[in-house]
């Protein structure tokens, strides 16, 4: 299912640039993959927001961690995680989660997004990927505070709608943005909200505490 989502996003990007691959066919692949992820989420009863991890915490492969338990306080990643499906991220008995690939996992390889970047570096990385390489939006703007990163994108090619997989991971565009943000800023992030506003979409990422290695 996760592979289907990745193939759908890549195919959609190709479909917008190569006439022989229609956007309609790409959306079919994306929806099929999303439905499979939704089945996995519902079967395991996953309700917590995914935490997107930089590659320094995932042995060099971009991944998102979905906590198995939904607590009132957002869990804190306390150590690098293993490349397994079920992983432990802290010493507590509830500190377990599902480690999954997302649409941003392969997309990150298309650009340079080194850790420790500034807000302008993040904006440049997102613009290069979402606008230049994938052609999913027309423009990207980034604002950052001590707790959040706000990303505004113009004319997103993929609409935001109510879907079980999106409730946990965020929409495909938000998922890609969160992957790039986690890598560029060097700390975990979560998608807390997505607000469509006419031709603009606002994505709010919550910054998680940095992990001291």
PDB file of C-alpha atoms in Angstrom:
ATOM      1  CA  UNK A   1       0.000   0.000   0.000  1.00  0.00           C
ATOM      2  CA  UNK A   2       2.794   2.429   0.884  1.00  0.00           C
ATOM      3  CA  UNK A   3       4.554   1.548  -2.361  1.00  0.00           C
ATOM      4  CA  UNK A   4       1.315   2.275  -4.212  1.00  0.00           C
ATOM      5  CA  UNK A   5       1.153   5.787  -2.764  1.00  0.00           C
ATOM      6  CA  UNK A   6       4.765   6.443  -3.764  1.00  0.00           C
ATOM      7  CA  UNK A   7       4.127   5.148  -7.299  1.00  0.00           C
ATOM      8  CA  UNK A   8       0.992   7.257  -7.530  1.00  0.00           C
ATOM      9  CA  UNK A   9       2.773  10.494  -6.611  1.00  0.00           C
ATOM     10  CA  UNK A  10       5.678   9.804  -8.960  1.00  0.00           C
ATOM     11  CA  UNK A  11       3.315   8.801 -11.768  1.00  0.00           C
ATOM     12  CA  UNK A  12       1.240  11.931 -11.247  1.00  0.00           C
ATOM     13  CA  UNK A  13       4.348  14.091 -11.550  1.00  0.00           C
ATOM     14  CA  UNK A  14       5.330  12.266 -14.710  1.00  0.00           C
ATOM     15  CA  UNK A  15       1.794  12.522 -16.017  1.00  0.00           C
ATOM     16  CA  UNK A  16       1.904  16.312 -15.765  1.00  0.00           C
ATOM     17  CA  UNK A  17       5.055  16.458 -17.876  1.00  0.00           C
ATOM     18  CA  UNK A  18       4.723  13.485 -20.246  1.00  0.00           C
ATOM     19  CA  UNK A  19       1.508  13.330 -22.324  1.00  0.00           C
ATOM     20  CA  UNK A  20       1.532   9.514 -22.612  1.00  0.00           C
ATOM     21  CA  UNK A  21       0.837   9.162 -18.847  1.00  0.00           C
ATOM     22  CA  UNK A  22      -2.504  10.729 -18.009  1.00  0.00           C
ATOM     23  CA  UNK A  23      -3.134  12.472 -14.662  1.00  0.00           C
ATOM     24  CA  UNK A  24      -6.276  10.347 -14.323  1.00  0.00           C
ATOM     25  CA  UNK A  25      -4.253   7.113 -14.408  1.00  0.00           C
ATOM     26  CA  UNK A  26      -1.819   8.532 -11.854  1.00  0.00           C
ATOM     27  CA  UNK A  27      -4.650   9.453  -9.510  1.00  0.00           C
ATOM     28  CA  UNK A  28      -5.999   5.902  -9.747  1.00  0.00           C
ATOM     29  CA  UNK A  29      -2.641   4.555  -8.553  1.00  0.00           C
ATOM     30  CA  UNK A  30      -2.468   7.120  -5.765  1.00  0.00           C
ATOM     31  CA  UNK A  31      -5.994   6.390  -4.533  1.00  0.00           C
ATOM     32  CA  UNK A  32      -5.400   2.629  -4.597  1.00  0.00           C
ATOM     33  CA  UNK A  33      -2.237   2.985  -2.528  1.00  0.00           C
ATOM     34  CA  UNK A  34      -3.946   5.345  -0.085  1.00  0.00           C
ATOM     35  CA  UNK A  35      -6.822   2.898   0.376  1.00  0.00           C
ATOM     36  CA  UNK A  36      -4.377   0.104   1.208  1.00  0.00           C
ATOM     37  CA  UNK A  37      -2.618   2.289   3.780  1.00  0.00           C
ATOM     38  CA  UNK A  38      -6.006   3.232   5.237  1.00  0.00           C
ATOM     39  CA  UNK A  39      -6.831  -0.462   5.642  1.00  0.00           C
ATOM     40  CA  UNK A  40      -3.550  -0.986   7.531  1.00  0.00           C
ATOM     41  CA  UNK A  41      -4.190   2.050   9.749  1.00  0.00           C
ATOM     42  CA  UNK A  42      -7.720   0.926  10.587  1.00  0.00           C
ATOM     43  CA  UNK A  43      -6.733  -2.715  11.147  1.00  0.00           C
ATOM     44  CA  UNK A  44      -4.035  -1.722  13.670  1.00  0.00           C
ATOM     45  CA  UNK A  45      -6.171   1.004  15.203  1.00  0.00           C
ATOM     46  CA  UNK A  46      -3.558   3.711  14.547  1.00  0.00           C
ATOM     47  CA  UNK A  47      -4.824   7.185  15.417  1.00  0.00           C
ATOM     48  CA  UNK A  48      -1.745   9.188  16.415  1.00  0.00           C
ATOM     49  CA  UNK A  49      -0.174  11.652  14.001  1.00  0.00           C
ATOM     50  CA  UNK A  50       2.900  10.358  12.194  1.00  0.00           C
ATOM     51  CA  UNK A  51       6.269  11.795  13.219  1.00  0.00           C
ATOM     52  CA  UNK A  52       8.568  12.426  10.257  1.00  0.00           C
ATOM     53  CA  UNK A  53      12.191  11.628  11.096  1.00  0.00           C
ATOM     54  CA  UNK A  54      15.423  12.941   9.547  1.00  0.00           C
ATOM     55  CA  UNK A  55      17.743  10.341   8.078  1.00  0.00           C
ATOM     56  CA  UNK A  56      20.110  10.743  11.038  1.00  0.00           C
ATOM     57  CA  UNK A  57      17.490   8.893  13.120  1.00  0.00           C
ATOM     58  CA  UNK A  58      16.572   6.222  10.562  1.00  0.00           C
ATOM     59  CA  UNK A  59      19.929   4.854   9.408  1.00  0.00           C
ATOM     60  CA  UNK A  60      19.964   6.969   6.261  1.00  0.00           C
ATOM     61  CA  UNK A  61      16.452   6.264   4.958  1.00  0.00           C
ATOM     62  CA  UNK A  62      13.645   8.856   5.300  1.00  0.00           C
ATOM     63  CA  UNK A  63      10.752   7.374   7.249  1.00  0.00           C
ATOM     64  CA  UNK A  64       7.733   8.368   9.319  1.00  0.00           C
ATOM     65  CA  UNK A  65       6.951   6.864  12.710  1.00  0.00           C
ATOM     66  CA  UNK A  66       3.300   6.253  13.633  1.00  0.00           C
ATOM     67  CA  UNK A  67       2.998   5.716  17.421  1.00  0.00           C
ATOM     68  CA  UNK A  68       0.994   2.643  18.360  1.00  0.00           C
ATOM     69  CA  UNK A  69      -0.573   4.468  21.304  1.00  0.00           C
ATOM     70  CA  UNK A  70      -2.352   7.795  21.117  1.00  0.00           C
ATOM     71  CA  UNK A  71      -1.589   9.683  24.321  1.00  0.00           C
ATOM     72  CA  UNK A  72      -2.570  13.187  25.393  1.00  0.00           C
ATOM     73  CA  UNK A  73       1.076  14.266  25.078  1.00  0.00           C
ATOM     74  CA  UNK A  74       2.946  13.892  21.795  1.00  0.00           C
ATOM     75  CA  UNK A  75       5.618  11.195  22.212  1.00  0.00           C
ATOM     76  CA  UNK A  76       9.246  12.279  22.123  1.00  0.00           C
ATOM     77  CA  UNK A  77      11.769  10.420  19.977  1.00  0.00           C
ATOM     78  CA  UNK A  78      14.683   9.655  22.297  1.00  0.00           C
ATOM     79  CA  UNK A  79      16.986   7.577  20.103  1.00  0.00           C
ATOM     80  CA  UNK A  80      17.603   6.473  16.499  1.00  0.00           C
ATOM     81  CA  UNK A  81      15.254   3.719  15.371  1.00  0.00           C
ATOM     82  CA  UNK A  82      15.974   0.450  13.627  1.00  0.00           C
ATOM     83  CA  UNK A  83      14.871  -0.296  10.070  1.00  0.00           C
ATOM     84  CA  UNK A  84      11.962  -2.517  11.081  1.00  0.00           C
ATOM     85  CA  UNK A  85       8.178  -2.338  10.877  1.00  0.00           C
ATOM     86  CA  UNK A  86       7.631  -2.189  14.652  1.00  0.00           C
ATOM     87  CA  UNK A  87      10.264  -0.097  16.444  1.00  0.00           C
ATOM     88  CA  UNK A  88      10.962   1.200  19.936  1.00  0.00           C
ATOM     89  CA  UNK A  89      11.777   4.911  20.157  1.00  0.00           C
ATOM     90  CA  UNK A  90      12.043   5.367  23.941  1.00  0.00           C
ATOM     91  CA  UNK A  91      12.338   3.485  27.255  1.00  0.00           C
ATOM     92  CA  UNK A  92       8.634   3.514  28.145  1.00  0.00           C
ATOM     93  CA  UNK A  93       6.286   0.585  27.647  1.00  0.00           C
ATOM     94  CA  UNK A  94       4.186   2.665  25.234  1.00  0.00           C
ATOM     95  CA  UNK A  95       7.194   3.917  23.254  1.00  0.00           C
ATOM     96  CA  UNK A  96       6.571   1.731  20.208  1.00  0.00           C
ATOM     97  CA  UNK A  97       5.461   2.644  16.730  1.00  0.00           C
ATOM     98  CA  UNK A  98       5.148   1.580  13.099  1.00  0.00           C
ATOM     99  CA  UNK A  99       7.938   2.810  10.820  1.00  0.00           C
ATOM    100  CA  UNK A 100       6.740   3.439   7.259  1.00  0.00           C
ATOM    101  CA  UNK A 101       7.953   4.913   4.000  1.00  0.00           C
ATOM    102  CA  UNK A 102       5.998   7.896   2.672  1.00  0.00           C
ATOM    103  CA  UNK A 103       5.728   9.730  -0.667  1.00  0.00           C
ATOM    104  CA  UNK A 104       8.553  11.955   0.536  1.00  0.00           C
ATOM    105  CA  UNK A 105      10.940   9.024   1.065  1.00  0.00           C
ATOM    106  CA  UNK A 106      11.991   8.605  -2.584  1.00  0.00           C
ATOM    107  CA  UNK A 107      11.304  12.258  -3.423  1.00  0.00           C
ATOM    108  CA  UNK A 108      13.992  13.423  -0.996  1.00  0.00           C
ATOM    109  CA  UNK A 109      16.614  11.784  -3.204  1.00  0.00           C
ATOM    110  CA  UNK A 110      15.779  14.231  -6.014  1.00  0.00           C
ATOM    111  CA  UNK A 111      17.202  17.249  -4.164  1.00  0.00           C
ATOM    112  CA  UNK A 112      19.911  18.226  -1.709  1.00  0.00           C
ATOM    113  CA  UNK A 113      18.463  18.871   1.745  1.00  0.00           C
ATOM    114  CA  UNK A 114      21.302  18.712   4.244  1.00  0.00           C
ATOM    115  CA  UNK A 115      20.547  18.981   7.963  1.00  0.00           C
ATOM    116  CA  UNK A 116      20.915  22.237   9.860  1.00  0.00           C
ATOM    117  CA  UNK A 117      19.489  24.414   7.109  1.00  0.00           C
ATOM    118  CA  UNK A 118      17.799  27.773   7.672  1.00  0.00           C
ATOM    119  CA  UNK A 119      14.212  28.690   6.830  1.00  0.00           C
ATOM    120  CA  UNK A 120      15.354  30.060   3.470  1.00  0.00           C
ATOM    121  CA  UNK A 121      17.212  26.802   2.782  1.00  0.00           C
ATOM    122  CA  UNK A 122      14.035  24.836   3.529  1.00  0.00           C
ATOM    123  CA  UNK A 123      11.986  27.080   1.242  1.00  0.00           C
ATOM    124  CA  UNK A 124      14.519  26.635  -1.549  1.00  0.00           C
ATOM    125  CA  UNK A 125      14.532  22.842  -1.095  1.00  0.00           C
ATOM    126  CA  UNK A 126      10.731  22.638  -1.135  1.00  0.00           C
ATOM    127  CA  UNK A 127      10.499  24.914  -4.173  1.00  0.00           C
ATOM    128  CA  UNK A 128      13.091  22.863  -6.034  1.00  0.00           C
ATOM    129  CA  UNK A 129      11.182  19.662  -5.337  1.00  0.00           C
ATOM    130  CA  UNK A 130       7.477  20.560  -5.368  1.00  0.00           C
ATOM    131  CA  UNK A 131       7.715  23.216  -8.094  1.00  0.00           C
ATOM    132  CA  UNK A 132      10.777  22.275 -10.129  1.00  0.00           C
ATOM    133  CA  UNK A 133      11.036  18.488 -10.035  1.00  0.00           C
ATOM    134  CA  UNK A 134       7.508  17.219  -9.305  1.00  0.00           C
ATOM    135  CA  UNK A 135       5.406  20.126 -10.643  1.00  0.00           C
ATOM    136  CA  UNK A 136       2.848  19.622  -7.874  1.00  0.00           C
ATOM    137  CA  UNK A 137       2.488  23.320  -6.910  1.00  0.00           C
ATOM    138  CA  UNK A 138       3.201  26.712  -8.481  1.00  0.00           C
ATOM    139  CA  UNK A 139       4.981  28.382  -5.554  1.00  0.00           C
ATOM    140  CA  UNK A 140       6.117  27.717  -1.972  1.00  0.00           C
ATOM    141  CA  UNK A 141       6.485  30.097   0.991  1.00  0.00           C
ATOM    142  CA  UNK A 142       7.827  29.118   4.420  1.00  0.00           C
ATOM    143  CA  UNK A 143       7.571  30.773   7.841  1.00  0.00           C
ATOM    144  CA  UNK A 144       9.069  29.388  11.023  1.00  0.00           C
ATOM    145  CA  UNK A 145       8.582  29.988  14.735  1.00  0.00           C
ATOM    146  CA  UNK A 146      10.049  28.243  17.757  1.00  0.00           C
ATOM    147  CA  UNK A 147       7.291  25.612  17.689  1.00  0.00           C
ATOM    148  CA  UNK A 148       5.926  25.455  14.143  1.00  0.00           C
ATOM    149  CA  UNK A 149       6.762  25.661  10.477  1.00  0.00           C
ATOM    150  CA  UNK A 150       4.033  27.113   8.248  1.00  0.00           C
ATOM    151  CA  UNK A 151       4.236  26.216   4.560  1.00  0.00           C
ATOM    152  CA  UNK A 152       1.990  27.855   1.971  1.00  0.00           C
ATOM    153  CA  UNK A 153       1.711  26.370  -1.517  1.00  0.00           C
ATOM    154  CA  UNK A 154      -0.084  27.871  -4.512  1.00  0.00           C
ATOM    155  CA  UNK A 155      -2.310  25.886  -6.880  1.00  0.00           C
ATOM    156  CA  UNK A 156      -1.693  22.391  -5.433  1.00  0.00           C
ATOM    157  CA  UNK A 157      -2.272  19.652  -7.997  1.00  0.00           C
ATOM    158  CA  UNK A 158      -3.623  17.218  -5.386  1.00  0.00           C
ATOM    159  CA  UNK A 159      -6.712  18.247  -3.388  1.00  0.00           C
ATOM    160  CA  UNK A 160      -7.004  17.712   0.360  1.00  0.00           C
ATOM    161  CA  UNK A 161      -9.916  15.506   1.331  1.00  0.00           C
ATOM    162  CA  UNK A 162     -11.013  13.345   4.246  1.00  0.00           C
ATOM    163  CA  UNK A 163      -9.150  10.045   4.036  1.00  0.00           C
ATOM    164  CA  UNK A 164      -8.044   7.705   6.865  1.00  0.00           C
ATOM    165  CA  UNK A 165      -4.467   7.566   5.572  1.00  0.00           C
ATOM    166  CA  UNK A 166      -4.278  11.355   5.333  1.00  0.00           C
ATOM    167  CA  UNK A 167      -5.524  11.680   8.925  1.00  0.00           C
ATOM    168  CA  UNK A 168      -2.356   9.950  10.115  1.00  0.00           C
ATOM    169  CA  UNK A 169       0.253  10.884   7.480  1.00  0.00           C
ATOM    170  CA  UNK A 170      -1.179  14.065   6.024  1.00  0.00           C
ATOM    171  CA  UNK A 171      -1.997  14.538   2.340  1.00  0.00           C
ATOM    172  CA  UNK A 172       0.686  13.544  -0.213  1.00  0.00           C
ATOM    173  CA  UNK A 173       1.919  17.131  -0.633  1.00  0.00           C
ATOM    174  CA  UNK A 174       2.014  17.678   3.133  1.00  0.00           C
ATOM    175  CA  UNK A 175       3.799  14.354   3.572  1.00  0.00           C
ATOM    176  CA  UNK A 176       6.498  15.333   1.077  1.00  0.00           C
ATOM    177  CA  UNK A 177       6.851  18.750   2.733  1.00  0.00           C
ATOM    178  CA  UNK A 178       7.188  17.166   6.180  1.00  0.00           C
ATOM    179  CA  UNK A 179       9.883  14.765   4.948  1.00  0.00           C
ATOM    180  CA  UNK A 180      11.935  17.600   3.471  1.00  0.00           C
ATOM    181  CA  UNK A 181      11.423  19.785   6.572  1.00  0.00           C
ATOM    182  CA  UNK A 182      12.556  17.036   8.956  1.00  0.00           C
ATOM    183  CA  UNK A 183      15.703  16.486   6.904  1.00  0.00           C
ATOM    184  CA  UNK A 184      16.497  20.150   6.324  1.00  0.00           C
ATOM    185  CA  UNK A 185      15.934  21.205   9.950  1.00  0.00           C
ATOM    186  CA  UNK A 186      17.472  18.045  11.405  1.00  0.00           C
ATOM    187  CA  UNK A 187      14.612  17.292  13.792  1.00  0.00           C
ATOM    188  CA  UNK A 188      11.338  15.344  13.828  1.00  0.00           C
ATOM    189  CA  UNK A 189       8.149  17.075  12.657  1.00  0.00           C
ATOM    190  CA  UNK A 190       4.442  16.239  12.504  1.00  0.00           C
ATOM    191  CA  UNK A 191       1.688  17.504  10.217  1.00  0.00           C
ATOM    192  CA  UNK A 192      -0.803  19.169  12.568  1.00  0.00           C
ATOM    193  CA  UNK A 193      -3.162  20.821  10.068  1.00  0.00           C
ATOM    194  CA  UNK A 194      -3.844  21.475   6.397  1.00  0.00           C
ATOM    195  CA  UNK A 195      -6.017  24.426   5.449  1.00  0.00           C
ATOM    196  CA  UNK A 196      -7.244  24.823   1.856  1.00  0.00           C
ATOM    197  CA  UNK A 197      -7.896  28.501   1.082  1.00  0.00           C
ATOM    198  CA  UNK A 198      -9.005  28.980  -2.483  1.00  0.00           C
ATOM    199  CA  UNK A 199      -5.980  28.470  -4.681  1.00  0.00           C
ATOM    200  CA  UNK A 200      -3.618  28.285  -1.709  1.00  0.00           C
ATOM    201  CA  UNK A 201      -3.029  25.479   0.785  1.00  0.00           C
ATOM    202  CA  UNK A 202      -1.498  26.081   4.221  1.00  0.00           C
ATOM    203  CA  UNK A 203       0.383  23.235   5.884  1.00  0.00           C
ATOM    204  CA  UNK A 204       1.334  23.533   9.555  1.00  0.00           C
ATOM    205  CA  UNK A 205       4.159  21.356  10.888  1.00  0.00           C
ATOM    206  CA  UNK A 206       4.841  20.959  14.594  1.00  0.00           C
ATOM    207  CA  UNK A 207       8.525  20.820  15.514  1.00  0.00           C
ATOM    208  CA  UNK A 208       9.469  17.988  17.855  1.00  0.00           C
ATOM    209  CA  UNK A 209      12.400  18.184  20.310  1.00  0.00           C
ATOM    210  CA  UNK A 210      15.790  17.538  18.745  1.00  0.00           C
ATOM    211  CA  UNK A 211      17.401  14.214  19.564  1.00  0.00           C
ATOM    212  CA  UNK A 212      20.867  14.513  21.105  1.00  0.00           C
ATOM    213  CA  UNK A 213      22.946  11.712  19.601  1.00  0.00           C
TER     214      UNK A 213
END
